[in-house]
PDB file with SEQRES, HELIX, SHEET and CRYST1 records, atoms N, CA, C and O in Angstrom:
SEQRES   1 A   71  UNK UNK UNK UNK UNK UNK UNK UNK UNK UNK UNK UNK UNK          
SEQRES   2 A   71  UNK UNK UNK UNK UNK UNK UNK UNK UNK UNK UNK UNK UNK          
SEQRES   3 A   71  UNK UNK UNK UNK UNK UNK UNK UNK UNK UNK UNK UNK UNK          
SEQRES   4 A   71  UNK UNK UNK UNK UNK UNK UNK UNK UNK UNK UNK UNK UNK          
SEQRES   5 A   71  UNK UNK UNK UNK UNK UNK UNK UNK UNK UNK UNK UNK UNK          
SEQRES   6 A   71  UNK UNK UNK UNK UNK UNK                                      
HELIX    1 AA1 UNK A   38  UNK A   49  1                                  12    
SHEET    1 AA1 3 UNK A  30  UNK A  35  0                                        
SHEET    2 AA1 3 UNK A  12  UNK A  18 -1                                        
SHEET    3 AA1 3 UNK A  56  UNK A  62 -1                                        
CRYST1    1.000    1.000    1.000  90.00  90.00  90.00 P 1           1          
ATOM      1  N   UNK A   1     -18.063  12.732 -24.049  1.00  0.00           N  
ATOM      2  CA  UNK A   1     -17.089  11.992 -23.273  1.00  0.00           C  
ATOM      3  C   UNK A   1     -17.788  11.329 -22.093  1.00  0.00           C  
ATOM      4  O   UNK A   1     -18.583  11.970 -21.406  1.00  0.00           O  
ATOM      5  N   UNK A   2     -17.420   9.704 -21.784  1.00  0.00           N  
ATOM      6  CA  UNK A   2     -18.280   9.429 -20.856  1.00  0.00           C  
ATOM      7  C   UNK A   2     -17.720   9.597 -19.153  1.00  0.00           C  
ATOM      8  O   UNK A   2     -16.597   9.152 -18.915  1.00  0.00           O  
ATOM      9  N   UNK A   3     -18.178   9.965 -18.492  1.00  0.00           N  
ATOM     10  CA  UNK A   3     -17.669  10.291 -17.628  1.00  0.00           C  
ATOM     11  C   UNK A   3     -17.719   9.204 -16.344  1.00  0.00           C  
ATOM     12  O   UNK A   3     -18.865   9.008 -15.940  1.00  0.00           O  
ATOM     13  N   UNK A   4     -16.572   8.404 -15.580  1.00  0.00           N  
ATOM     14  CA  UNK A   4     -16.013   7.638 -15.220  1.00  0.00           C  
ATOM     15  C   UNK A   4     -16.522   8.100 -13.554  1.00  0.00           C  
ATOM     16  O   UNK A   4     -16.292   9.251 -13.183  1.00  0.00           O  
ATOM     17  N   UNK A   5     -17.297   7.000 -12.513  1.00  0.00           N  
ATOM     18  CA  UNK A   5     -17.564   7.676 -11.262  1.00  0.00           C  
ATOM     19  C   UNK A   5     -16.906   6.509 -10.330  1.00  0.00           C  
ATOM     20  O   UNK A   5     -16.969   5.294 -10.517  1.00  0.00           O  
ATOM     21  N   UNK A   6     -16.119   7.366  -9.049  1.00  0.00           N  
ATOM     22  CA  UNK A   6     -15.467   6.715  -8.386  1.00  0.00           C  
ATOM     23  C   UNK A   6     -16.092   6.275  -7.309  1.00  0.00           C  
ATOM     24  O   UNK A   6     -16.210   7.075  -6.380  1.00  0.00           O  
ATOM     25  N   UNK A   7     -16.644   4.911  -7.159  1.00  0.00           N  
ATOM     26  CA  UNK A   7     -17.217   4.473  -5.694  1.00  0.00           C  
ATOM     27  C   UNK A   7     -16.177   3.673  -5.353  1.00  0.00           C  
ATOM     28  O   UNK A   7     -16.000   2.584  -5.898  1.00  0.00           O  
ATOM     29  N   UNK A   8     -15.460   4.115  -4.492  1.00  0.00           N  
ATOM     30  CA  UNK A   8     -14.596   3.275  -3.405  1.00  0.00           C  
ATOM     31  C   UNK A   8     -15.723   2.719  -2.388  1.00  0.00           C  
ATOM     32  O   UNK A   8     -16.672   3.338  -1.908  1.00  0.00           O  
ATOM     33  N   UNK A   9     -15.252   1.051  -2.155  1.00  0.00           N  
ATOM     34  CA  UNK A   9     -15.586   0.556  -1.222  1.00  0.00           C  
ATOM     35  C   UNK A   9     -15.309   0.913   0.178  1.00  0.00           C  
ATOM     36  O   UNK A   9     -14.151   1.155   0.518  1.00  0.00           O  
ATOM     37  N   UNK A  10     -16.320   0.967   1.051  1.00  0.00           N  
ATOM     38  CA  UNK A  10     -15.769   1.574   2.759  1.00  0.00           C  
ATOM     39  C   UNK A  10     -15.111   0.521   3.233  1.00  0.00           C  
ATOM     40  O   UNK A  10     -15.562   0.114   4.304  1.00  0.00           O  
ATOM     41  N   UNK A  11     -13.783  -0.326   2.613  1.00  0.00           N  
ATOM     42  CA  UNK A  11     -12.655  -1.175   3.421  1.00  0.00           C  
ATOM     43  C   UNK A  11     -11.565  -1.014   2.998  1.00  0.00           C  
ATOM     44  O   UNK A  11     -11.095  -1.067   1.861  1.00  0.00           O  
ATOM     45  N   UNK A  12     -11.079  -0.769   4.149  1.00  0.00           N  
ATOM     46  CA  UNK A  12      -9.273  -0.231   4.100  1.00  0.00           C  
ATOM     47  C   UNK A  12      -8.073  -1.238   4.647  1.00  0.00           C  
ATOM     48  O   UNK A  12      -8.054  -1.994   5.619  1.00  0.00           O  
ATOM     49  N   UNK A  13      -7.771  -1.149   4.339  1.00  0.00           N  
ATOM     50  CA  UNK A  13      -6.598  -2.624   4.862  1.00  0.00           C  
ATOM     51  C   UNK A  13      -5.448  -1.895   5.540  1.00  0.00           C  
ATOM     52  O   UNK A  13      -5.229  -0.684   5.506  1.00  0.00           O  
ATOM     53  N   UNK A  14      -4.811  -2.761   6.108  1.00  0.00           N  
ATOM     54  CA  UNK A  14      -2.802  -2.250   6.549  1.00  0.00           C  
ATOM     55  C   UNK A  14      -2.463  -3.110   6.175  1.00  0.00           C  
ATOM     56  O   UNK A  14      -3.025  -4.199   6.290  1.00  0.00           O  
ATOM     57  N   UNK A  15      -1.166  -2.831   5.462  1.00  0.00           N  
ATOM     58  CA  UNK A  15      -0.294  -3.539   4.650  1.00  0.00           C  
ATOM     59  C   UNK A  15       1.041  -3.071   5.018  1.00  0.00           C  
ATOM     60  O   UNK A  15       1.303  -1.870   5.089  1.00  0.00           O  
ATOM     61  N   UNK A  16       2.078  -4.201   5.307  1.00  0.00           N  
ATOM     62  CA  UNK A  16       3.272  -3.749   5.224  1.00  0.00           C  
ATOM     63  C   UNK A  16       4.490  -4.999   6.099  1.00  0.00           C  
ATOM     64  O   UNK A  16       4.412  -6.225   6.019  1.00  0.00           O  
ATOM     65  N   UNK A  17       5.188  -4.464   6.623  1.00  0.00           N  
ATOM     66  CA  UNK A  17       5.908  -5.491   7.398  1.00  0.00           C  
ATOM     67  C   UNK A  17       7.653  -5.036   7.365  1.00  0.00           C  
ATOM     68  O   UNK A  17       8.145  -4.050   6.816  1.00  0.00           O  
ATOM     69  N   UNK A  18       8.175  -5.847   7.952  1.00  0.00           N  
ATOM     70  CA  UNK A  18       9.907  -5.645   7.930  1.00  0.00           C  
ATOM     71  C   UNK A  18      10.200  -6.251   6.424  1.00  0.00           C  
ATOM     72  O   UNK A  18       9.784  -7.205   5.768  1.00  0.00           O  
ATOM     73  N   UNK A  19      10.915  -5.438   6.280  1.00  0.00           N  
ATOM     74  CA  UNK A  19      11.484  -5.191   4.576  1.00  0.00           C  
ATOM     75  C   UNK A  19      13.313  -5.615   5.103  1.00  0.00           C  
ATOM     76  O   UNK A  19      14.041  -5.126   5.967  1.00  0.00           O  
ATOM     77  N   UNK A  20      13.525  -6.790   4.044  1.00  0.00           N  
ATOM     78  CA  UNK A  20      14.847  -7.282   4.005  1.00  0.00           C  
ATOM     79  C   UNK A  20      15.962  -6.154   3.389  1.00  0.00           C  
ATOM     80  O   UNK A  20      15.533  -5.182   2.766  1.00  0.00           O  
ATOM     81  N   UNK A  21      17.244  -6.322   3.576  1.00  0.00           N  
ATOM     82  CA  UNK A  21      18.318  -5.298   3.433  1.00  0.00           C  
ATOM     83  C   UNK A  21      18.065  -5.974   1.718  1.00  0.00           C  
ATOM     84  O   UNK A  21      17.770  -7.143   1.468  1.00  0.00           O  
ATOM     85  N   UNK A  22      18.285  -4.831   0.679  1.00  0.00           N  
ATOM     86  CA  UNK A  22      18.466  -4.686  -0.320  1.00  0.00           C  
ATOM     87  C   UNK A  22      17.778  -6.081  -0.860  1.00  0.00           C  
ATOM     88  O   UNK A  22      18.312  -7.061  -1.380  1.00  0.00           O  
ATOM     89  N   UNK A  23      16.175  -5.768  -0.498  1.00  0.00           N  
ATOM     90  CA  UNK A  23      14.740  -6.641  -1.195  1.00  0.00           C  
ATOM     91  C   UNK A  23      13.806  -5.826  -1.989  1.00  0.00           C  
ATOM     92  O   UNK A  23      13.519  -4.797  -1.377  1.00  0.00           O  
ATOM     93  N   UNK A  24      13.414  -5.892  -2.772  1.00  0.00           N  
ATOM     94  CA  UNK A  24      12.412  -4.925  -3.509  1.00  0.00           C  
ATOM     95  C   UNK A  24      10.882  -5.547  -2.990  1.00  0.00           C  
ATOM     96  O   UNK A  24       9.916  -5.144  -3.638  1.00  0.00           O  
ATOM     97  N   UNK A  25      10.661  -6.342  -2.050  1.00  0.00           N  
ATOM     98  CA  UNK A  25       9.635  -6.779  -1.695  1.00  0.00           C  
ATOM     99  C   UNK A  25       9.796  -7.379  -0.222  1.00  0.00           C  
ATOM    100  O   UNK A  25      10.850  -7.608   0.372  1.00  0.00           O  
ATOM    101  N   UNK A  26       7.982  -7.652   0.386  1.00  0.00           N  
ATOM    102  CA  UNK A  26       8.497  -7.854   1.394  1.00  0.00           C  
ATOM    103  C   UNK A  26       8.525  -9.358   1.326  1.00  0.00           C  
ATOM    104  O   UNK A  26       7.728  -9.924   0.578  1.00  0.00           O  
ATOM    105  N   UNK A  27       9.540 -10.176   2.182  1.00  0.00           N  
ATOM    106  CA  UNK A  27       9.333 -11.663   2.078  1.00  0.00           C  
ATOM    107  C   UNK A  27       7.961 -12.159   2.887  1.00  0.00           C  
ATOM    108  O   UNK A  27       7.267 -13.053   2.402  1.00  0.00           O  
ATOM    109  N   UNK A  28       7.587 -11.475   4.248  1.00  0.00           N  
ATOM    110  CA  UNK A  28       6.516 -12.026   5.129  1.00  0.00           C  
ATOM    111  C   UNK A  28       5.815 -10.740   5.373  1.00  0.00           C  
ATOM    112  O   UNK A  28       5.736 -10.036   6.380  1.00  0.00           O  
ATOM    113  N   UNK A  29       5.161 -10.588   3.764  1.00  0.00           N  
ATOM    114  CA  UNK A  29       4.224  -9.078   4.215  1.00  0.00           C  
ATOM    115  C   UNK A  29       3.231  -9.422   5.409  1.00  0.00           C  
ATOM    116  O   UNK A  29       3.092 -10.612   5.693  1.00  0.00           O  
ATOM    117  N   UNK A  30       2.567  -8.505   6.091  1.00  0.00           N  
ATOM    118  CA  UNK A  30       1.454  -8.698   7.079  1.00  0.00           C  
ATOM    119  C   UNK A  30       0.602  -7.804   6.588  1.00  0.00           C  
ATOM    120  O   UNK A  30       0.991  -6.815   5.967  1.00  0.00           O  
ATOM    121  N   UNK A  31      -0.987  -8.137   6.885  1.00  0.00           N  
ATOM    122  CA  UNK A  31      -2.213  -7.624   6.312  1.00  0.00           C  
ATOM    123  C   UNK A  31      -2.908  -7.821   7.212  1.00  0.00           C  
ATOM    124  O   UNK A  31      -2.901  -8.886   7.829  1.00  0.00           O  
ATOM    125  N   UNK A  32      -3.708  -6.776   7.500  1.00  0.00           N  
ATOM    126  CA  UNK A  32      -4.988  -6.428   8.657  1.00  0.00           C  
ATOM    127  C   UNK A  32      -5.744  -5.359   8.365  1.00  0.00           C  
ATOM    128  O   UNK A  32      -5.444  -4.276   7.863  1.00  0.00           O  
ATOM    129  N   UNK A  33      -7.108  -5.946   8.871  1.00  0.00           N  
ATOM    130  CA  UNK A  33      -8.328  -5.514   7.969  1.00  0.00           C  
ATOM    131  C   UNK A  33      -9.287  -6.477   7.933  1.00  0.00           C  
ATOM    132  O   UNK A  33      -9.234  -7.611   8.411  1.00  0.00           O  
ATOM    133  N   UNK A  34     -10.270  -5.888   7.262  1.00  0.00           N  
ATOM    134  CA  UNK A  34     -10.572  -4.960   6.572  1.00  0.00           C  
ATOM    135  C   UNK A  34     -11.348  -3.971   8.227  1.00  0.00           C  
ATOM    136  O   UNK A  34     -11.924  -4.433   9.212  1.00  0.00           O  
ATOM    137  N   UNK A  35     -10.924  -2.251   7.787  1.00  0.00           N  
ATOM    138  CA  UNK A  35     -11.060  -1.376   8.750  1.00  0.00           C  
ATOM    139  C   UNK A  35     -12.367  -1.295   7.873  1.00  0.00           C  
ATOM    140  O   UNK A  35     -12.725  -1.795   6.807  1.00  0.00           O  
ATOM    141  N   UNK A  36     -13.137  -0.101   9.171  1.00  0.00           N  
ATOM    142  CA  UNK A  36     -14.656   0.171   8.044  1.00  0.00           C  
ATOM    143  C   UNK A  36     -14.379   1.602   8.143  1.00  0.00           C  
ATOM    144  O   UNK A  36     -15.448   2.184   7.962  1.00  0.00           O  
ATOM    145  N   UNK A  37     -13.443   2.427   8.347  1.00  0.00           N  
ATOM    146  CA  UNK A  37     -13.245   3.766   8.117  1.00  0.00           C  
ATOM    147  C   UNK A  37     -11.405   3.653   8.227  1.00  0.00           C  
ATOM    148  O   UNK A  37     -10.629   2.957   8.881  1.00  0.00           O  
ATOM    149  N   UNK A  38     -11.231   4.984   6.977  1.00  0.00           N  
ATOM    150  CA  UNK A  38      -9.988   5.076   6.973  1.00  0.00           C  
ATOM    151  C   UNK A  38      -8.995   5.695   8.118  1.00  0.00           C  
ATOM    152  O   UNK A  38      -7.772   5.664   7.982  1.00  0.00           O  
ATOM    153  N   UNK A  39      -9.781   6.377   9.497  1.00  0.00           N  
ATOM    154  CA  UNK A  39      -9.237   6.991  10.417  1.00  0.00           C  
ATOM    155  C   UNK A  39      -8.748   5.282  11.120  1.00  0.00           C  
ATOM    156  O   UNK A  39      -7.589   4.899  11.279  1.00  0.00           O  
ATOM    157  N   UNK A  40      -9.852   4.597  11.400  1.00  0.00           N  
ATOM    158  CA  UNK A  40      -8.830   3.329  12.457  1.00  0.00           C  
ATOM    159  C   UNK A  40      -7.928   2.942  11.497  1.00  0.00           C  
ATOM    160  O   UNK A  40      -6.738   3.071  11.781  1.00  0.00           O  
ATOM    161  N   UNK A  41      -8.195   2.546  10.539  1.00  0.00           N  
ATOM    162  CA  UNK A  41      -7.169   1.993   9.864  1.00  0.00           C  
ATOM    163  C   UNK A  41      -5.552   3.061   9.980  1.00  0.00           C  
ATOM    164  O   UNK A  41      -4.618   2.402  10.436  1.00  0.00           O  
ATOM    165  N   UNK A  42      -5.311   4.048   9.744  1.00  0.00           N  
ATOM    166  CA  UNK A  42      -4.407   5.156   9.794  1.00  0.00           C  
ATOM    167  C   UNK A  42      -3.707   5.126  11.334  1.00  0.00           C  
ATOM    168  O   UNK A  42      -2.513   5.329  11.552  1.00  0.00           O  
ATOM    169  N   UNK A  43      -4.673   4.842  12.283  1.00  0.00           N  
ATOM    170  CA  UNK A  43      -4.078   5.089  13.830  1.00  0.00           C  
ATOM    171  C   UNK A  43      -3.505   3.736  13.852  1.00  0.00           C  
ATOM    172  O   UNK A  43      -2.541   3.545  14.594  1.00  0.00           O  
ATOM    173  N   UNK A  44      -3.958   2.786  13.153  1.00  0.00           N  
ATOM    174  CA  UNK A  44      -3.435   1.260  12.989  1.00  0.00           C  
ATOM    175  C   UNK A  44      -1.833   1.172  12.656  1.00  0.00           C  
ATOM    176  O   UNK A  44      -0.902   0.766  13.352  1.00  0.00           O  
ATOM    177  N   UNK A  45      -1.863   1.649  11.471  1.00  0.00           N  
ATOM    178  CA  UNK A  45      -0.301   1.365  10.545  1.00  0.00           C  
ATOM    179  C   UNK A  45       0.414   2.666  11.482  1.00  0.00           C  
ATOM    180  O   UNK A  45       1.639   2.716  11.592  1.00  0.00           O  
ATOM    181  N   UNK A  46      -0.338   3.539  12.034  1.00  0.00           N  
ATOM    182  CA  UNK A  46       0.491   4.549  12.754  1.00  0.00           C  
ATOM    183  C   UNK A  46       1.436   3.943  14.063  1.00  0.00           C  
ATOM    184  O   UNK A  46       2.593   4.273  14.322  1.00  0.00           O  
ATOM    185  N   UNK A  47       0.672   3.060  14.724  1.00  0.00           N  
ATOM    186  CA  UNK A  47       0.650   2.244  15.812  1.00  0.00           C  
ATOM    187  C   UNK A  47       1.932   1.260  15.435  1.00  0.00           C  
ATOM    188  O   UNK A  47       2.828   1.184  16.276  1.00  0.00           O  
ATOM    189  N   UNK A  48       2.055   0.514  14.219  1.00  0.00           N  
ATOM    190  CA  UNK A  48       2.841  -0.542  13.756  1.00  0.00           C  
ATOM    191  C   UNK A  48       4.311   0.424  13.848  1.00  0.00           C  
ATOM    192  O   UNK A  48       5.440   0.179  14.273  1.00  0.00           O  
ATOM    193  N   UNK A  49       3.658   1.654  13.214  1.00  0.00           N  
ATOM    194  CA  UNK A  49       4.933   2.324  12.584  1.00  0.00           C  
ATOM    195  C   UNK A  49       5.981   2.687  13.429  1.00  0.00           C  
ATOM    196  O   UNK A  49       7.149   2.883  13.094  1.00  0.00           O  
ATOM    197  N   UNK A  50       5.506   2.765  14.523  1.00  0.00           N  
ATOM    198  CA  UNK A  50       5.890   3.675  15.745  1.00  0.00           C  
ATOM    199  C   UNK A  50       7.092   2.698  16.365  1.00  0.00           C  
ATOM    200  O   UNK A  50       7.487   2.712  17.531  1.00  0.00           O  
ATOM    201  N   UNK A  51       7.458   2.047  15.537  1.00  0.00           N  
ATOM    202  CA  UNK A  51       8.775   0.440  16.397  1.00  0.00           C  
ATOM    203  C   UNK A  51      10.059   1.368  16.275  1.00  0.00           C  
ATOM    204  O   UNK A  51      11.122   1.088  16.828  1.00  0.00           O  
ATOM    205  N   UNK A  52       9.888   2.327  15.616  1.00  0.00           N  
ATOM    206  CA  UNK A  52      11.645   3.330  15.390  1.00  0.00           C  
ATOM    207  C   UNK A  52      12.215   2.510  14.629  1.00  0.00           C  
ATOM    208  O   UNK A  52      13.376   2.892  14.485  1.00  0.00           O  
ATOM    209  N   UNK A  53      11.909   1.037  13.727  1.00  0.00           N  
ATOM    210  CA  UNK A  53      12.716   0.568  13.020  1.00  0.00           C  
ATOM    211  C   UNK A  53      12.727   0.910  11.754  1.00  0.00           C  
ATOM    212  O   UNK A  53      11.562   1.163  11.447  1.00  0.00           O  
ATOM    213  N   UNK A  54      13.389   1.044  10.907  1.00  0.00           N  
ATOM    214  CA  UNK A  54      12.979   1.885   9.849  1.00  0.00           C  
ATOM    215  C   UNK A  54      13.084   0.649   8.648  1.00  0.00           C  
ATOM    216  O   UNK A  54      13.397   0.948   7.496  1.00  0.00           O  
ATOM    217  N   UNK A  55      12.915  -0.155   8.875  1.00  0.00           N  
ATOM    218  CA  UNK A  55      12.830  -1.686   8.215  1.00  0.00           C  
ATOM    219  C   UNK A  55      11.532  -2.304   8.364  1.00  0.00           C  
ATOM    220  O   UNK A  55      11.368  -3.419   7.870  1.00  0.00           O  
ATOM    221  N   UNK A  56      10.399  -1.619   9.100  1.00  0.00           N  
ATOM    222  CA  UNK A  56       9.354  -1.502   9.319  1.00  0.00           C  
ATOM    223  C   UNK A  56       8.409  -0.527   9.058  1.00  0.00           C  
ATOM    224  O   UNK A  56       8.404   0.555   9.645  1.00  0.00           O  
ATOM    225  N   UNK A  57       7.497  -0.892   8.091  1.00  0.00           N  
ATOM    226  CA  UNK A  57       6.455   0.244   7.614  1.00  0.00           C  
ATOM    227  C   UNK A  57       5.354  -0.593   7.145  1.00  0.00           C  
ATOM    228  O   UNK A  57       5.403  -1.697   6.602  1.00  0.00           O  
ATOM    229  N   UNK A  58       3.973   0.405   7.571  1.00  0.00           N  
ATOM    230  CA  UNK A  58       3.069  -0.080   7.096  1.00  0.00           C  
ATOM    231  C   UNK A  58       2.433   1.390   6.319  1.00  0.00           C  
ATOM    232  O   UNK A  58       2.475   2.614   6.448  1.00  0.00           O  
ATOM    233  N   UNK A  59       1.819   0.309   5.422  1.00  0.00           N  
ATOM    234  CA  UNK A  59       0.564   1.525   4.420  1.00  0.00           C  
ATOM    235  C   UNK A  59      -1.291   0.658   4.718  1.00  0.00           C  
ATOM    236  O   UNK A  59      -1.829  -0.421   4.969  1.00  0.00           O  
ATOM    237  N   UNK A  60      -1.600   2.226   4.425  1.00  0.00           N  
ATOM    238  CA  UNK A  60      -3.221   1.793   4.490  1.00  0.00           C  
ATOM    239  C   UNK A  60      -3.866   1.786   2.953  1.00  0.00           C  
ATOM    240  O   UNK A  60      -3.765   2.825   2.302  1.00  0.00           O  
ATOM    241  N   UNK A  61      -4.362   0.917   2.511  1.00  0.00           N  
ATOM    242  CA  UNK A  61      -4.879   0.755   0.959  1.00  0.00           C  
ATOM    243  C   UNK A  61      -6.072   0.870   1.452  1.00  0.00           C  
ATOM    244  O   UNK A  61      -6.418   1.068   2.617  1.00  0.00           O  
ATOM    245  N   UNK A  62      -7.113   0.643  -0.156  1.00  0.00           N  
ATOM    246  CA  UNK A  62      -8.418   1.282  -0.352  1.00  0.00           C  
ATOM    247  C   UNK A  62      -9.035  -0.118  -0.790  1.00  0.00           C  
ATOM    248  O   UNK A  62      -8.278  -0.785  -1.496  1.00  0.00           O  
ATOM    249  N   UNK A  63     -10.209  -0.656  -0.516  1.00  0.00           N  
ATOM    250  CA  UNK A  63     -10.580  -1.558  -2.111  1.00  0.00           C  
ATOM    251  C   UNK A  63     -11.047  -0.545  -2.889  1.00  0.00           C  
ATOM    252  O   UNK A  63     -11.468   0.501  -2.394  1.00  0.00           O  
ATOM    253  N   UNK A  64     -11.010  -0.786  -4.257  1.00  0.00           N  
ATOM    254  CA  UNK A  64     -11.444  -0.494  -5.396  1.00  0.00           C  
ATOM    255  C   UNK A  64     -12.519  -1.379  -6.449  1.00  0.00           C  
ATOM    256  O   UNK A  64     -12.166  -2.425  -6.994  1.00  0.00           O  
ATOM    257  N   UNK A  65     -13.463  -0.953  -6.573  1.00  0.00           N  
ATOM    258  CA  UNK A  65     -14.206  -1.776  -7.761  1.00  0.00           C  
ATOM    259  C   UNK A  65     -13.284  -1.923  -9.070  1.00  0.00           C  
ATOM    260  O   UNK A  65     -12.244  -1.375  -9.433  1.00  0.00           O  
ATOM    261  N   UNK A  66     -14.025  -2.786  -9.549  1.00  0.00           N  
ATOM    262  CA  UNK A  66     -13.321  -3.362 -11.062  1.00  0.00           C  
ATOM    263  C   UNK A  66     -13.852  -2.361 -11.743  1.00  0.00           C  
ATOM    264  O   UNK A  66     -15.055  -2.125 -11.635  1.00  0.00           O  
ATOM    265  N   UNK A  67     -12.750  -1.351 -12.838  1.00  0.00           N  
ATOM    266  CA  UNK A  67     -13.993  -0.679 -13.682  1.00  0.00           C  
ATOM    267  C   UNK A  67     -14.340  -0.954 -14.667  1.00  0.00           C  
ATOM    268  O   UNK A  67     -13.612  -1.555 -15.458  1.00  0.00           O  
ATOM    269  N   UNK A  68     -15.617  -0.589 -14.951  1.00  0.00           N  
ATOM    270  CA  UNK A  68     -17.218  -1.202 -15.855  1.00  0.00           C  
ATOM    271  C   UNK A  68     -16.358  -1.593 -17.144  1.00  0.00           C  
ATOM    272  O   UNK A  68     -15.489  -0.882 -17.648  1.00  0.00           O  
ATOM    273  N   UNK A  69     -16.675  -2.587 -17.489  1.00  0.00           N  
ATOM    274  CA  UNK A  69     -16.493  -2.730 -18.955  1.00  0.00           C  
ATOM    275  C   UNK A  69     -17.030  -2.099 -19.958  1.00  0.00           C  
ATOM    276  O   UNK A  69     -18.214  -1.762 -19.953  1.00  0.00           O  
ATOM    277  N   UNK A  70     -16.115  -1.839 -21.055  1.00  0.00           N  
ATOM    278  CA  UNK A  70     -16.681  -1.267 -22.144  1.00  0.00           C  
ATOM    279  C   UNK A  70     -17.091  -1.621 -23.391  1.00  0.00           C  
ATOM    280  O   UNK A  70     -16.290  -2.424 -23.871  1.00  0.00           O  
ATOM    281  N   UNK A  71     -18.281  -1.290 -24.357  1.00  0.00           N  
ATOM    282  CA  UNK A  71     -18.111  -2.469 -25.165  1.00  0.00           C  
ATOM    283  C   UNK A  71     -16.639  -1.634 -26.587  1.00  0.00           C  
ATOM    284  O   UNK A  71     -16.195  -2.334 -27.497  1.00  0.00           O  
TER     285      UNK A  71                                                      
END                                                                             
């Protein structure tokens, strides 16, 4: 079995924004980044989060490599 190795890239993004009443998406997402460690990034979207609006949220994503092709 071949065994599959995970190198995550060291850039983390914030993602998120005010979310419309009954939207499954956001209309004017906001993105900031790229962090070079996942702790600023985290105190980041923590920072956004902190408005008490609850129509407001952010997440911290990862990049990811493409994985290897197979033949």
């Amino acid at each position: 079995m071949d065994r599959m190795t995970s190198n995550f890239a060291e850039r983390y993004w914030v993602i998120g924004g005010r979310w419309v009443d009954d939207a499954r998406h956001l209309p004017w997402p906001r993105v900031l980044g790229p962090y070079g460690d996942y702790q600023a990034a985290q105190a980041s979207a923590e920072d956004l989060n902190a408005s008490g609006e609850p129509q407001v949220r952010y997440l911290v994503v990862a990049d990811a490599p493409a994985p290897p092709d197979r033949p």
